[in-house]
mmCIF file of C-alpha atoms in Angstrom:
data_model
loop_
_atom_site.group_PDB
_atom_site.id
_atom_site.type_symbol
_atom_site.label_atom_id
_atom_site.label_comp_id
_atom_site.label_asym_id
_atom_site.label_seq_id
_atom_site.Cartn_x
_atom_site.Cartn_y
_atom_site.Cartn_z
ATOM 1 C CA ASP A 27 0.000 0.000 0.000
ATOM 2 C CA LYS A 28 1.120 3.493 -0.799
ATOM 3 C CA ASP A 29 -0.473 6.735 0.289
ATOM 4 C CA GLY A 30 -0.784 9.434 -2.296
ATOM 5 C CA ASP A 31 -1.686 13.090 -2.307
ATOM 6 C CA GLY A 32 -5.351 14.034 -2.230
ATOM 7 C CA MET A 33 -7.258 15.694 -5.044
ATOM 8 C CA ALA A 34 -6.972 19.177 -3.553
ATOM 9 C CA GLU A 35 -3.208 18.828 -3.141
ATOM 10 C CA VAL A 36 -2.734 17.621 -6.715
ATOM 11 C CA MET A 37 -4.970 20.374 -8.089
ATOM 12 C CA TYR A 38 -3.139 23.023 -6.060
ATOM 13 C CA ARG A 39 0.335 21.865 -7.107
ATOM 14 C CA THR A 40 -0.706 21.543 -10.743
ATOM 15 C CA ILE A 41 -1.979 25.113 -10.861
ATOM 16 C CA GLN A 42 1.009 26.467 -8.935
ATOM 17 C CA ASP A 43 3.310 24.773 -11.465
ATOM 18 C CA CYS A 44 1.714 26.854 -14.247
ATOM 19 C CA SER A 45 2.756 30.311 -15.336
ATOM 20 C CA ILE A 46 2.040 32.918 -12.696
ATOM 21 C CA ASP A 47 0.027 34.843 -15.306
ATOM 22 C CA THR A 48 -2.527 32.031 -15.693
ATOM 23 C CA ARG A 49 -2.906 30.734 -12.137
ATOM 24 C CA MET A 50 -5.788 32.969 -11.022
ATOM 25 C CA THR A 51 -7.748 32.127 -14.158
ATOM 26 C CA LEU A 52 -7.231 28.413 -13.550
ATOM 27 C CA TYR A 53 -8.367 28.709 -9.927
ATOM 28 C CA LYS A 54 -11.630 30.224 -11.188
ATOM 29 C CA HIS A 55 -12.270 27.487 -13.786
ATOM 30 C CA MET A 56 -11.859 24.069 -12.181
ATOM 31 C CA VAL A 57 -14.306 21.345 -13.248
ATOM 32 C CA LEU A 58 -14.860 18.058 -11.453
ATOM 33 C CA SER A 59 -15.695 15.013 -13.533
ATOM 34 C CA GLY A 60 -16.011 11.268 -13.052
ATOM 35 C CA GLY A 61 -17.815 9.048 -10.600
ATOM 36 C CA THR A 62 -15.347 9.560 -7.755
ATOM 37 C CA THR A 63 -16.316 13.240 -7.627
ATOM 38 C CA MET A 64 -19.897 12.393 -6.637
ATOM 39 C CA PHE A 65 -19.194 12.198 -2.892
ATOM 40 C CA PRO A 66 -21.419 14.659 -1.008
ATOM 41 C CA GLY A 67 -19.509 17.766 0.030
ATOM 42 C CA LEU A 68 -16.453 17.022 -2.111
ATOM 43 C CA PRO A 69 -16.419 20.342 -4.011
ATOM 44 C CA THR A 70 -16.597 22.310 -0.748
ATOM 45 C CA ARG A 71 -13.890 20.174 0.823
ATOM 46 C CA ILE A 72 -11.565 20.668 -2.152
ATOM 47 C CA GLU A 73 -12.208 24.415 -2.152
ATOM 48 C CA ASN A 74 -11.469 24.705 1.571
ATOM 49 C CA ASP A 75 -8.324 22.568 1.315
ATOM 50 C CA ILE A 76 -6.974 24.599 -1.620
ATOM 51 C CA LYS A 77 -7.691 27.880 0.180
ATOM 52 C CA GLU A 78 -5.869 26.671 3.287
ATOM 53 C CA ARG A 79 -2.857 25.569 1.257
ATOM 54 C CA TYR A 80 -2.837 28.860 -0.671
ATOM 55 C CA LEU A 81 -3.076 30.787 2.603
ATOM 56 C CA ARG A 82 -0.175 28.854 4.074
ATOM 57 C CA ASP A 83 2.164 28.791 1.058
ATOM 58 C CA ALA A 84 1.359 31.754 -1.184
ATOM 59 C CA LEU A 85 0.038 34.246 1.379
ATOM 60 C CA LYS A 86 2.346 33.152 4.220
ATOM 61 C CA GLY A 87 -0.602 33.029 6.629
ATOM 62 C CA ASP A 88 -1.876 36.569 5.910
ATOM 63 C CA ARG A 89 -5.666 36.026 6.177
ATOM 64 C CA THR A 90 -6.378 39.658 5.220
ATOM 65 C CA ARG A 91 -5.253 38.899 1.655
ATOM 66 C CA LEU A 92 -7.306 35.685 1.412
ATOM 67 C CA SER A 93 -10.497 37.650 0.619
ATOM 68 C CA LYS A 94 -8.996 38.575 -2.772
ATOM 69 C CA PHE A 95 -8.310 34.931 -3.646
ATOM 70 C CA ARG A 96 -11.143 33.703 -5.867
ATOM 71 C CA ILE A 97 -11.723 30.042 -6.517
ATOM 72 C CA ARG A 98 -14.547 28.300 -8.349
ATOM 73 C CA ILE A 99 -15.075 24.578 -8.606
ATOM 74 C CA GLU A 100 -17.737 23.480 -11.067
ATOM 75 C CA ASP A 101 -19.493 20.239 -10.193
ATOM 76 C CA PRO A 102 -21.967 19.645 -13.026
ATOM 77 C CA PRO A 103 -24.809 17.230 -12.224
ATOM 78 C CA ARG A 104 -23.842 14.902 -15.097
ATOM 79 C CA ARG A 105 -20.188 14.742 -14.048
ATOM 80 C CA LYS A 106 -20.459 11.063 -13.186
ATOM 81 C CA HIS A 107 -20.413 10.236 -16.901
ATOM 82 C CA MET A 108 -18.481 13.260 -18.231
ATOM 83 C CA VAL A 109 -15.243 11.332 -18.665
ATOM 84 C CA PHE A 110 -16.948 8.735 -20.844
ATOM 85 C CA LEU A 111 -18.917 11.380 -22.753
ATOM 86 C CA GLY A 112 -15.731 13.361 -23.438
ATOM 87 C CA GLY A 113 -13.980 10.246 -24.733
ATOM 88 C CA ALA A 114 -16.984 9.393 -26.916
ATOM 89 C CA VAL A 115 -17.041 12.899 -28.416
ATOM 90 C CA LEU A 116 -13.303 12.783 -29.090
ATOM 91 C CA ALA A 117 -13.592 9.372 -30.743
ATOM 92 C CA GLN A 118 -16.374 10.682 -32.963
ATOM 93 C CA LEU A 119 -14.331 13.741 -33.933
ATOM 94 C CA MET A 120 -11.331 11.558 -34.783
ATOM 95 C CA GLU A 121 -13.389 8.935 -36.622
ATOM 96 C CA ASP A 122 -12.121 9.843 -40.085
ATOM 97 C CA ASN A 123 -8.505 10.505 -39.059
ATOM 98 C CA GLU A 124 -6.677 7.287 -39.957
ATOM 99 C CA GLU A 125 -3.552 8.315 -38.022
ATOM 100 C CA SER A 126 -5.537 8.328 -34.760
ATOM 101 C CA TRP A 127 -6.431 4.642 -34.883
ATOM 102 C CA ILE A 128 -4.561 1.351 -34.782
ATOM 103 C CA SER A 129 -5.838 -1.896 -36.201
ATOM 104 C CA ARG A 130 -6.492 -4.998 -34.168
ATOM 105 C CA ALA A 131 -3.773 -6.757 -36.164
ATOM 106 C CA ASP A 132 -1.225 -4.047 -35.247
ATOM 107 C CA TYR A 133 -2.187 -4.272 -31.590
ATOM 108 C CA GLU A 134 -2.018 -8.064 -31.553
ATOM 109 C CA GLU A 135 1.394 -7.921 -33.200
ATOM 110 C CA LYS A 136 2.977 -5.071 -31.193
ATOM 111 C CA GLY A 137 0.834 -4.851 -28.059
ATOM 112 C CA ALA A 138 0.848 -1.530 -26.199
ATOM 113 C CA LYS A 139 3.894 -0.427 -28.228
ATOM 114 C CA ALA A 140 1.569 0.010 -31.211
ATOM 115 C CA ILE A 141 0.133 3.063 -29.462
ATOM 116 C CA TRP A 142 3.463 4.854 -29.162
#
């Protein structure tokens, strides 16, 4: 067994690794998707965890500046199936692009290496 970072931690680090010019925009446009995001209270928990981490690391504990930090986490009602729906839309868009597909014969011959 191996413990890993939580969703809020991964989201925070990912945004902080981006250009400083885009971070605030990213914090305002986070979207949850997939069945594991359906837990009651998850969006609020993630928002609170990210704010606490931002307060600690970026604002060095200065709560007076936290009021200017805007964060928005979208949790659409159909998010349980959004991952599948996104993949289905992408597959449909790529349907006629021969370079985006591999044949069964290629996969059986090369295995996962056929993808790369």
